mmCIF file of C-alpha atoms and ligand atoms in Angstrom:
data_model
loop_
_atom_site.group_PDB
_atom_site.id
_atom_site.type_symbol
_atom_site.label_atom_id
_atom_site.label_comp_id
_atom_site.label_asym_id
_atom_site.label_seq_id
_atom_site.Cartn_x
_atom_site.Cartn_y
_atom_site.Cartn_z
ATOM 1 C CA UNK T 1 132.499 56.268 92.345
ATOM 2 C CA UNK T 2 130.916 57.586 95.410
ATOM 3 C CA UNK T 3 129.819 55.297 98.421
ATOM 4 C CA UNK T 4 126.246 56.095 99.802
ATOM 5 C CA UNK T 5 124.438 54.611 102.682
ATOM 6 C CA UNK T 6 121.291 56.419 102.614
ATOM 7 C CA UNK T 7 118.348 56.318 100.758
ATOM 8 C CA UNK T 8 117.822 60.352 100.916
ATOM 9 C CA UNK T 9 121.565 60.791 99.642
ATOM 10 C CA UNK T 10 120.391 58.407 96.840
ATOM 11 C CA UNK T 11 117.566 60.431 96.037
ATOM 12 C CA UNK T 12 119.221 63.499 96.085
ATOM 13 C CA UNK T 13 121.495 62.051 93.298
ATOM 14 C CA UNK T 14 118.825 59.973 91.118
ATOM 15 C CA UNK T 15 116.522 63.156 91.155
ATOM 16 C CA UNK T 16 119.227 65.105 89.477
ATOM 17 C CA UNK T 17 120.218 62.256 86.998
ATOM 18 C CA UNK T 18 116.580 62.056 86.010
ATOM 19 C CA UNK T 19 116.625 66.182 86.009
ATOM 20 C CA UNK T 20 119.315 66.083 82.955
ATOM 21 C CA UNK T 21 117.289 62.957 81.071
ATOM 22 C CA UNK T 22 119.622 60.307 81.847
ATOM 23 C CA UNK T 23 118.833 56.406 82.463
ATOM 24 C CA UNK T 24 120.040 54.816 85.571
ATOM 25 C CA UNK T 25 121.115 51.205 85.361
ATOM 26 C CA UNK T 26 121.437 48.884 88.649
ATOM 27 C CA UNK T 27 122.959 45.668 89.458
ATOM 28 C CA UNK T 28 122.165 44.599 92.718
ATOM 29 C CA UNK T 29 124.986 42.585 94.842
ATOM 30 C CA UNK T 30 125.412 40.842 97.854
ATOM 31 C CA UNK T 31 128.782 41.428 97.634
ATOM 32 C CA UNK T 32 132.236 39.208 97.684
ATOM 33 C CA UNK T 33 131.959 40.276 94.040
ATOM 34 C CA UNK T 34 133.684 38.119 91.265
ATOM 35 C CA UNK T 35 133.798 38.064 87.390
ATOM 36 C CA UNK T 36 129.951 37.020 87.356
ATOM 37 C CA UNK T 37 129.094 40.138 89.001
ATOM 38 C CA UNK T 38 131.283 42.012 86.975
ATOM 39 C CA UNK T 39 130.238 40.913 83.841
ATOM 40 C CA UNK T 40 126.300 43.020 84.710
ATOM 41 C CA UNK T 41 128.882 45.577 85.467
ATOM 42 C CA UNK T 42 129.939 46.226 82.406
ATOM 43 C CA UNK T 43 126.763 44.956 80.601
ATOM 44 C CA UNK T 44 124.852 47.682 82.731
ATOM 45 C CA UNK T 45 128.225 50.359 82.301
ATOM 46 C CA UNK T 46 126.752 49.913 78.054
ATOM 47 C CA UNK T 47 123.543 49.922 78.377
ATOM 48 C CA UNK T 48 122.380 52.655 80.916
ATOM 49 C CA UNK T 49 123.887 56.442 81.391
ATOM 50 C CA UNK T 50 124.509 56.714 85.580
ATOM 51 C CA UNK T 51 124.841 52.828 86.830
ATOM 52 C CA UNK T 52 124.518 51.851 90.514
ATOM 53 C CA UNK T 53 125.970 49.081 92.118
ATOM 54 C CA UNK T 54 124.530 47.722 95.526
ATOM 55 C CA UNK T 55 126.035 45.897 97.893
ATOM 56 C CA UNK T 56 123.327 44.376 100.496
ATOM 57 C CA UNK T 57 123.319 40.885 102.393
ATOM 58 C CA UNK T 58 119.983 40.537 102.976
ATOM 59 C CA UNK T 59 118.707 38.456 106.209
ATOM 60 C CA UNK T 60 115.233 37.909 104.484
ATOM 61 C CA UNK T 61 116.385 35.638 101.792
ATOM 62 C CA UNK T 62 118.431 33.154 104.017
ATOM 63 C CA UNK T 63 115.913 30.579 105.182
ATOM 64 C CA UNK T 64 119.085 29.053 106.907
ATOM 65 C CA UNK T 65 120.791 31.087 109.760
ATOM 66 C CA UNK T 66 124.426 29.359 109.946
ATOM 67 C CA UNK T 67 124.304 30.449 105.375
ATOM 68 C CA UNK T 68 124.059 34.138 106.849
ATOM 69 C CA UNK T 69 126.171 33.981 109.203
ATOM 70 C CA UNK T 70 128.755 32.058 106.960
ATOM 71 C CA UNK T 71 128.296 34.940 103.993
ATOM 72 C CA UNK T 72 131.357 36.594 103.124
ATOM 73 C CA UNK T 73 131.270 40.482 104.078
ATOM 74 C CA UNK T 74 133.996 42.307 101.499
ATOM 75 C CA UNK T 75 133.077 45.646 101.085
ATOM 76 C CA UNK T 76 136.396 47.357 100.597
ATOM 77 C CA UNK T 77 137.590 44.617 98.321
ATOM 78 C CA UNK T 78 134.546 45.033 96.455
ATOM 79 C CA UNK T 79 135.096 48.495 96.109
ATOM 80 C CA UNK T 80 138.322 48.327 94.295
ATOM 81 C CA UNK T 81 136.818 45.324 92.017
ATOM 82 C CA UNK T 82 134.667 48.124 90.926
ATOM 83 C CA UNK T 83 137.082 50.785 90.129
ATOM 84 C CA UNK T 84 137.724 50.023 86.624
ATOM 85 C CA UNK T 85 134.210 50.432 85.891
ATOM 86 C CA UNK T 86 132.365 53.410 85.037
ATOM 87 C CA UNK T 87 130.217 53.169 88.067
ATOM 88 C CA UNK T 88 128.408 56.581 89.553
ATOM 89 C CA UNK T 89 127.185 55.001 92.778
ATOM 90 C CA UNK T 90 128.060 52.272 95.170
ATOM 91 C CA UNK T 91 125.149 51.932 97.632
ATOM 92 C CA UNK T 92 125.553 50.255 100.910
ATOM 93 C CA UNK T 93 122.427 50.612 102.437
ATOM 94 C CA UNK T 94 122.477 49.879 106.559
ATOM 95 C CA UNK T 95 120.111 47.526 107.704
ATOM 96 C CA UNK T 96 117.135 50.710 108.416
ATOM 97 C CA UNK T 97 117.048 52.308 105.029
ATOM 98 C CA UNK T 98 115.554 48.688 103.872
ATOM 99 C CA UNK T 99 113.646 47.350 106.940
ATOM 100 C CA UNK T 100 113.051 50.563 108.996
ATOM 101 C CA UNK T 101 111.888 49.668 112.386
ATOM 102 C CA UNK T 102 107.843 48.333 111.757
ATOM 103 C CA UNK T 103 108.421 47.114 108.444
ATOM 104 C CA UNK T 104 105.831 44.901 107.568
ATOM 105 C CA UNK T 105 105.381 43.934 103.834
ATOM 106 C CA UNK T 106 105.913 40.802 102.569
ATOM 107 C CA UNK T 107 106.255 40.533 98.781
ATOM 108 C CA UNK T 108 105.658 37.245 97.535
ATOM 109 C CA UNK T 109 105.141 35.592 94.056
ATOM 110 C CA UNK T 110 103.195 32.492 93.011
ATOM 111 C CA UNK T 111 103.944 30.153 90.406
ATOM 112 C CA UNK T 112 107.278 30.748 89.250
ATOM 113 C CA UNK T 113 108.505 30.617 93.005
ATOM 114 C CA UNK T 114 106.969 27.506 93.677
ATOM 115 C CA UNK T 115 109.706 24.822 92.723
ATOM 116 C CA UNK T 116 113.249 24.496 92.339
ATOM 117 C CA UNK T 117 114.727 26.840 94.762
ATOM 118 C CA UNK T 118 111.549 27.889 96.239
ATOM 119 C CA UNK T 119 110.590 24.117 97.300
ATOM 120 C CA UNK T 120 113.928 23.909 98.924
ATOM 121 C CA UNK T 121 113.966 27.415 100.513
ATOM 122 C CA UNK T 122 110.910 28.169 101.714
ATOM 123 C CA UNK T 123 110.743 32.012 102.330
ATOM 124 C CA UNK T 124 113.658 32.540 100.040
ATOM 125 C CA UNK T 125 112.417 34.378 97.009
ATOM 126 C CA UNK T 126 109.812 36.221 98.995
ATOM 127 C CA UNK T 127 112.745 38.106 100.584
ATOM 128 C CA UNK T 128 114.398 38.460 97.143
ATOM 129 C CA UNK T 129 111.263 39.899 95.803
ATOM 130 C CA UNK T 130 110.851 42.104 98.366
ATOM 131 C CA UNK T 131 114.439 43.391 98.462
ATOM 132 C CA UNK T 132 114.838 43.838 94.912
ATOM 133 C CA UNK T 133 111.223 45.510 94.951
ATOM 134 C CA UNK T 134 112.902 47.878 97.263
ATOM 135 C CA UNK T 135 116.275 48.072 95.729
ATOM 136 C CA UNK T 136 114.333 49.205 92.266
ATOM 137 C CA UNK T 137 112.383 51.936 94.077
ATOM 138 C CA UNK T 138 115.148 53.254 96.029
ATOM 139 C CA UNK T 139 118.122 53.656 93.035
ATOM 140 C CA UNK T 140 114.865 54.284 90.685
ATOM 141 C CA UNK T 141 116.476 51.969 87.967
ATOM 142 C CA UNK T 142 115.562 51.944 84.065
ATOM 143 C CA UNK T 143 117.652 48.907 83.721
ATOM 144 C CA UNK T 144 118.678 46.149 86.349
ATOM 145 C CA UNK T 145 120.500 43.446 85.358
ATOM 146 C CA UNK T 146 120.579 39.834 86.834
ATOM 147 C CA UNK T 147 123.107 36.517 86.119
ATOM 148 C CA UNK T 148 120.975 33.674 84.448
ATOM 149 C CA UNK T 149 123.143 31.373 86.670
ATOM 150 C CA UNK T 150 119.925 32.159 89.387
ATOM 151 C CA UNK T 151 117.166 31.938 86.206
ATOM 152 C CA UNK T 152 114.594 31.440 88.768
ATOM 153 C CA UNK T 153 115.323 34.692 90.539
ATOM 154 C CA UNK T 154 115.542 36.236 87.262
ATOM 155 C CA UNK T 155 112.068 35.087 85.814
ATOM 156 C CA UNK T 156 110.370 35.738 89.989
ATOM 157 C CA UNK T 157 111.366 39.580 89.622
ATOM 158 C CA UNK T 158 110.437 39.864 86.003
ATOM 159 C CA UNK T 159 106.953 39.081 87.326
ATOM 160 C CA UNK T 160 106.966 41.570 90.386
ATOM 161 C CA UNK T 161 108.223 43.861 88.215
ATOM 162 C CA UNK T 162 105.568 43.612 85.369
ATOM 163 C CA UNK T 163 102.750 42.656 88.602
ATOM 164 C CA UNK T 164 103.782 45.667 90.211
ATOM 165 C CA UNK T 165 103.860 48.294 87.157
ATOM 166 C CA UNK T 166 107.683 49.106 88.550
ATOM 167 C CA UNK T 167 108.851 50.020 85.225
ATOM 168 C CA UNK T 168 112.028 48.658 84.618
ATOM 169 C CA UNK T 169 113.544 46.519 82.246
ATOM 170 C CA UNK T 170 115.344 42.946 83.916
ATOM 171 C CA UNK T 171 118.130 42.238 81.971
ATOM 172 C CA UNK T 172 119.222 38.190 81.982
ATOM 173 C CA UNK T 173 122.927 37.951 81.385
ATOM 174 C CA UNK T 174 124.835 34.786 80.858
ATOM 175 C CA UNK T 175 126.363 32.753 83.432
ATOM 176 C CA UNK T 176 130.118 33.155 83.842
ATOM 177 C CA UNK T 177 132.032 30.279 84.257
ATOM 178 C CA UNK T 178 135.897 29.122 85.108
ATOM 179 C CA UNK T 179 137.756 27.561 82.894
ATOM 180 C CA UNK T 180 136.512 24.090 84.212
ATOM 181 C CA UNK T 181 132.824 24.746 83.548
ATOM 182 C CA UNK T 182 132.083 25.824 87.007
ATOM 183 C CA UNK T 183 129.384 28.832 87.050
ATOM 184 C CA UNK T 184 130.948 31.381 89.187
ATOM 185 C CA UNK T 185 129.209 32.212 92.453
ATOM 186 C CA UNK T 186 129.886 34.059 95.584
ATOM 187 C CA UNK T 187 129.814 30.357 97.320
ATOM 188 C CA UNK T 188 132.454 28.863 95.469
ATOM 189 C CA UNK T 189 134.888 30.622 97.940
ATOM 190 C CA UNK T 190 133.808 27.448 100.557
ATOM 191 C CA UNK T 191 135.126 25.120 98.752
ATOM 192 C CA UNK T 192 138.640 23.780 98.769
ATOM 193 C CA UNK T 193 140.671 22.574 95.231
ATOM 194 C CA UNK T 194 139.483 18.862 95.281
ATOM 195 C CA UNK T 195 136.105 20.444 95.813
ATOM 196 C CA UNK T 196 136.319 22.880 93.545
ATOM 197 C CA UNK T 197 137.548 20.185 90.672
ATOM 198 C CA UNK T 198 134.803 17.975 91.835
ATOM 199 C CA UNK T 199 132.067 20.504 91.184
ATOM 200 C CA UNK T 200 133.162 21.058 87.267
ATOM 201 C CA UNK T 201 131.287 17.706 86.791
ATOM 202 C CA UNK T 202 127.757 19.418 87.324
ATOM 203 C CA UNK T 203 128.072 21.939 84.125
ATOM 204 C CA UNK T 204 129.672 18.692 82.025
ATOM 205 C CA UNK T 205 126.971 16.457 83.403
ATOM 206 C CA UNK T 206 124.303 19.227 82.550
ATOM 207 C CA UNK T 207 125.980 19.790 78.763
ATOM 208 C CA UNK T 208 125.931 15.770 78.405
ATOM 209 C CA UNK T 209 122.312 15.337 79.561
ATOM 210 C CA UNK T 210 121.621 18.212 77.046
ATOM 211 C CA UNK T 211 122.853 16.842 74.071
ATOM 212 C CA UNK T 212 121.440 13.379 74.940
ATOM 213 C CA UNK T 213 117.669 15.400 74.766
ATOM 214 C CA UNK T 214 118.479 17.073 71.601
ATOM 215 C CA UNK T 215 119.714 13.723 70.171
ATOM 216 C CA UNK T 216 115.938 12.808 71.158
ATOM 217 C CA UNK T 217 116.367 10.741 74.403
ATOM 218 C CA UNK T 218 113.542 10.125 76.462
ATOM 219 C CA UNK T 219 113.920 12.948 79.555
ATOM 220 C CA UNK T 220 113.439 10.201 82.367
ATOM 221 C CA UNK T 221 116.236 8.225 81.453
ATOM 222 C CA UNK T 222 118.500 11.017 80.291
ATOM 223 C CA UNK T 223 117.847 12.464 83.744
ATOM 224 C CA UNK T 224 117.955 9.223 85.930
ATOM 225 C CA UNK T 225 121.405 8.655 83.745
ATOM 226 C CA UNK T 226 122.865 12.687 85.034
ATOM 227 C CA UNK T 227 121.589 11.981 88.416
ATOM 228 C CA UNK T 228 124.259 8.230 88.892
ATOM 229 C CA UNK T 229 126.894 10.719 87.138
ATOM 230 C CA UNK T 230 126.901 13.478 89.780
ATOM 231 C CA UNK T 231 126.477 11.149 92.609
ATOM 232 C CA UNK T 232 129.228 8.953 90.675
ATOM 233 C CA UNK T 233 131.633 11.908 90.471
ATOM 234 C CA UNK T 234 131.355 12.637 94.514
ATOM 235 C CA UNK T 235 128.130 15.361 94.529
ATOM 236 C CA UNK T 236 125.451 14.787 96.608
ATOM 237 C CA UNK T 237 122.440 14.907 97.886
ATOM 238 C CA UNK T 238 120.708 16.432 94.601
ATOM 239 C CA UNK T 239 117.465 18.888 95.943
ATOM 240 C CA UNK T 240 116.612 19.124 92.177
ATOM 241 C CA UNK T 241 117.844 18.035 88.801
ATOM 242 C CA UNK T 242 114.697 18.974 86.068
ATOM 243 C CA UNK T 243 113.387 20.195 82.802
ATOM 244 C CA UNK T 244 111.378 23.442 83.033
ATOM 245 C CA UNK T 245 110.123 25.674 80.764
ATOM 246 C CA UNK T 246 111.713 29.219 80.546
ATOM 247 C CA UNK T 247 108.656 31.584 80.692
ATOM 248 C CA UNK T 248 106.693 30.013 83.553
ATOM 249 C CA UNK T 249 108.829 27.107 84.825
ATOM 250 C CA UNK T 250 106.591 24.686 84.718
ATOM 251 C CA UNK T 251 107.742 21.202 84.248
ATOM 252 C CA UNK T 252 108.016 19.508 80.987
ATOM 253 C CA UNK T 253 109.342 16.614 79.079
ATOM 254 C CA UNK T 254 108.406 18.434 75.913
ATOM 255 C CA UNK T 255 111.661 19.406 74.068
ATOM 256 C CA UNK T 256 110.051 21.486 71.572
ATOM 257 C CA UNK T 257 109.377 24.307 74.449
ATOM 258 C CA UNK T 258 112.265 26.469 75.518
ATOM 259 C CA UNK T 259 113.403 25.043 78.429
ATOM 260 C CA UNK T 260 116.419 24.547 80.567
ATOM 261 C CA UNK T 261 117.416 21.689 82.863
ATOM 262 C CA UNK T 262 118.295 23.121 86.537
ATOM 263 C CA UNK T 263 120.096 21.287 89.298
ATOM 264 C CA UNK T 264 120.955 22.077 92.669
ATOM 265 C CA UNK T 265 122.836 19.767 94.614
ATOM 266 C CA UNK T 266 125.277 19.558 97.641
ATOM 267 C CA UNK T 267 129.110 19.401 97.848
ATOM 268 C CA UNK T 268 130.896 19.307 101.289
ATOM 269 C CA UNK T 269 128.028 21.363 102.861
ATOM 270 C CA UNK T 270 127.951 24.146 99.933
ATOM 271 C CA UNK T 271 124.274 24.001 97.965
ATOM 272 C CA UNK T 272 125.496 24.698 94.519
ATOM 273 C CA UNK T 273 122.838 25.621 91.918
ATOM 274 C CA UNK T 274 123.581 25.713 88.110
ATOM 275 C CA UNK T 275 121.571 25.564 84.963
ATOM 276 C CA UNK T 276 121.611 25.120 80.892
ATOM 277 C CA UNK T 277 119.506 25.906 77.860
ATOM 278 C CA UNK T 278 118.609 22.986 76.597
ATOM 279 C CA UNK T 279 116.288 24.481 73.822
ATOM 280 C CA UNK T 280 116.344 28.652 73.242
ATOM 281 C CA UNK T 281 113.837 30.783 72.896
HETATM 282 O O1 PAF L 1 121.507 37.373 93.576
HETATM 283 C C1 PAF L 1 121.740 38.027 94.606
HETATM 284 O O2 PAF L 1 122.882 38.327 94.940
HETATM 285 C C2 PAF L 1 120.588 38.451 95.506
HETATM 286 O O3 PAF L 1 119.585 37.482 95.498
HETATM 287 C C3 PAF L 1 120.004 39.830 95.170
HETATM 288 C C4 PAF L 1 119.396 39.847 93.777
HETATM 289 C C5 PAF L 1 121.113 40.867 95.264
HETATM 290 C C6 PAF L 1 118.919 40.203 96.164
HETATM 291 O O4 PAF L 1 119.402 40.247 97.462
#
């Protein structure tokens, strides 16, 4: 696996790939890897011929300094987490070779952005879409694959991507989780073992509110019920618990859509966001 930091050293190696026919996969990162990560790893290690793997905490999408500042920075660990993979390319771009001095686009997507994370973050996925839109032009992916555990990221760069003609497939894989339930996330590392243990009652709470809408519940209650059970079990405050569609998020009550319920709520100053199919596609 070779390290590169520059765009042009990119090129020089994506040119070639495409040269020979072969499809280049990408899984973008901010890093402090874990299993989650890994698991587009491997999905993208199947899927595409050359894969790429970048590593890039990016100031855009953090609406709140002290969450930057407080992001872990692993490279070299991350590194060897990769090893066992069949990865061509880690790329840790500096700073420049993604906002060269006078950059001044601003990519930003309606709709889908609006709630959830977007209400709570405002700025947030127009620096994801922005980066990724860069990140996808840069490694000049086929294939880039995504965790479901952010669906709303996932379904805001499936619509640059189609908006934007970038050619390239997302790829939506699902969440990884410990043993408790938790969905794995780069954040999870702030919080101590009471914490952690605490925070397995979000993916039960979200399971149990799903199988009480199935059963045929009325959504209101089902979610008023989920939202005494988190705050019961210690979590708190909850930015969003909801039932959205999957293609455009909209809201609905209407369990014959697909739709998942998404929650984001607070433990001991950590935001953690999680969220279940509660009827498939
Ligand atoms: O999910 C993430 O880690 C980031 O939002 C991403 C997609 C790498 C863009 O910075």
């Amino acid at each position: 696996m070779k390290i590169v930091r520059t765009k042009s050293d990119l090129r020089g190696l994506t040119r070639g790939w495409r040269a020979a026919g072969e499809t280049i996969g990408v899984v973008p990162t901010m890093g402090a890897l874990h299993e989650g990560h890994l698991s587009l790893v491997s999905a993208a290690c199947e899927q595409a011929d050359r894969v790429i793997v970048t590593l890039f905490v990016n100031p855009k999408q953090f609406n709140n300094p002290e969450d930057l500042a407080k992001y872990p920075r692993t490279e070299e660990s991350d590194a060897r987490k990769l090893d066992p993979f069949d990865v061509d390319v880690f790329y840790v771009p500096e700073a420049t070779e993604i906002y060269p001095e006078g950059f001044a686009t601003n990519i930003s997507v309606n709709g889908v952005s609006d709630g959830l994370c977007g209400a709570n973050r405002p700025g947030h996925f127009d620096g994801v879409a922005t980066v990724v839109t860069k990140l996808l032009v840069q490694t000049d992916a086929d294939f880039a694959f995504f965790g479901e555990k952010d669906f709303q990221q996932v379904q805001v760069v499936r619509r640059v991507v189609e908006d934007l003609d970038l050619g390239c497939e997302i790829v939506g894989c699902p969440t990884v989780r410990e043993a408790s339930g938790l969905a794995l996330s780069s954040r999870n590392l702030r919080l101590d073992d009471a914490a952690r243990q605490k925070a397995s009652a979000i993916y039960a709470a979200l399971t149990d509110a799903t199988a009480m809408i199935t059963a045929g519940q009325q959504v209101s209650n089902v979610l008023d019920q989920t939202r005494d059970k988190l705050v019961k079990h210690g979590l708190g405050p909850i930015d969003y618990l909801e039932l959205r569609r999957e293609h455009d998020l909209a809201l609905t009550e209407d369990t014959r859509d697909p739709a998942r319920l998404f929650v984001a709520v607070w433990l001991d100053g950590v935001r953690l966001i999680d969220n279940v199919i509660v009827r498939d596609t």
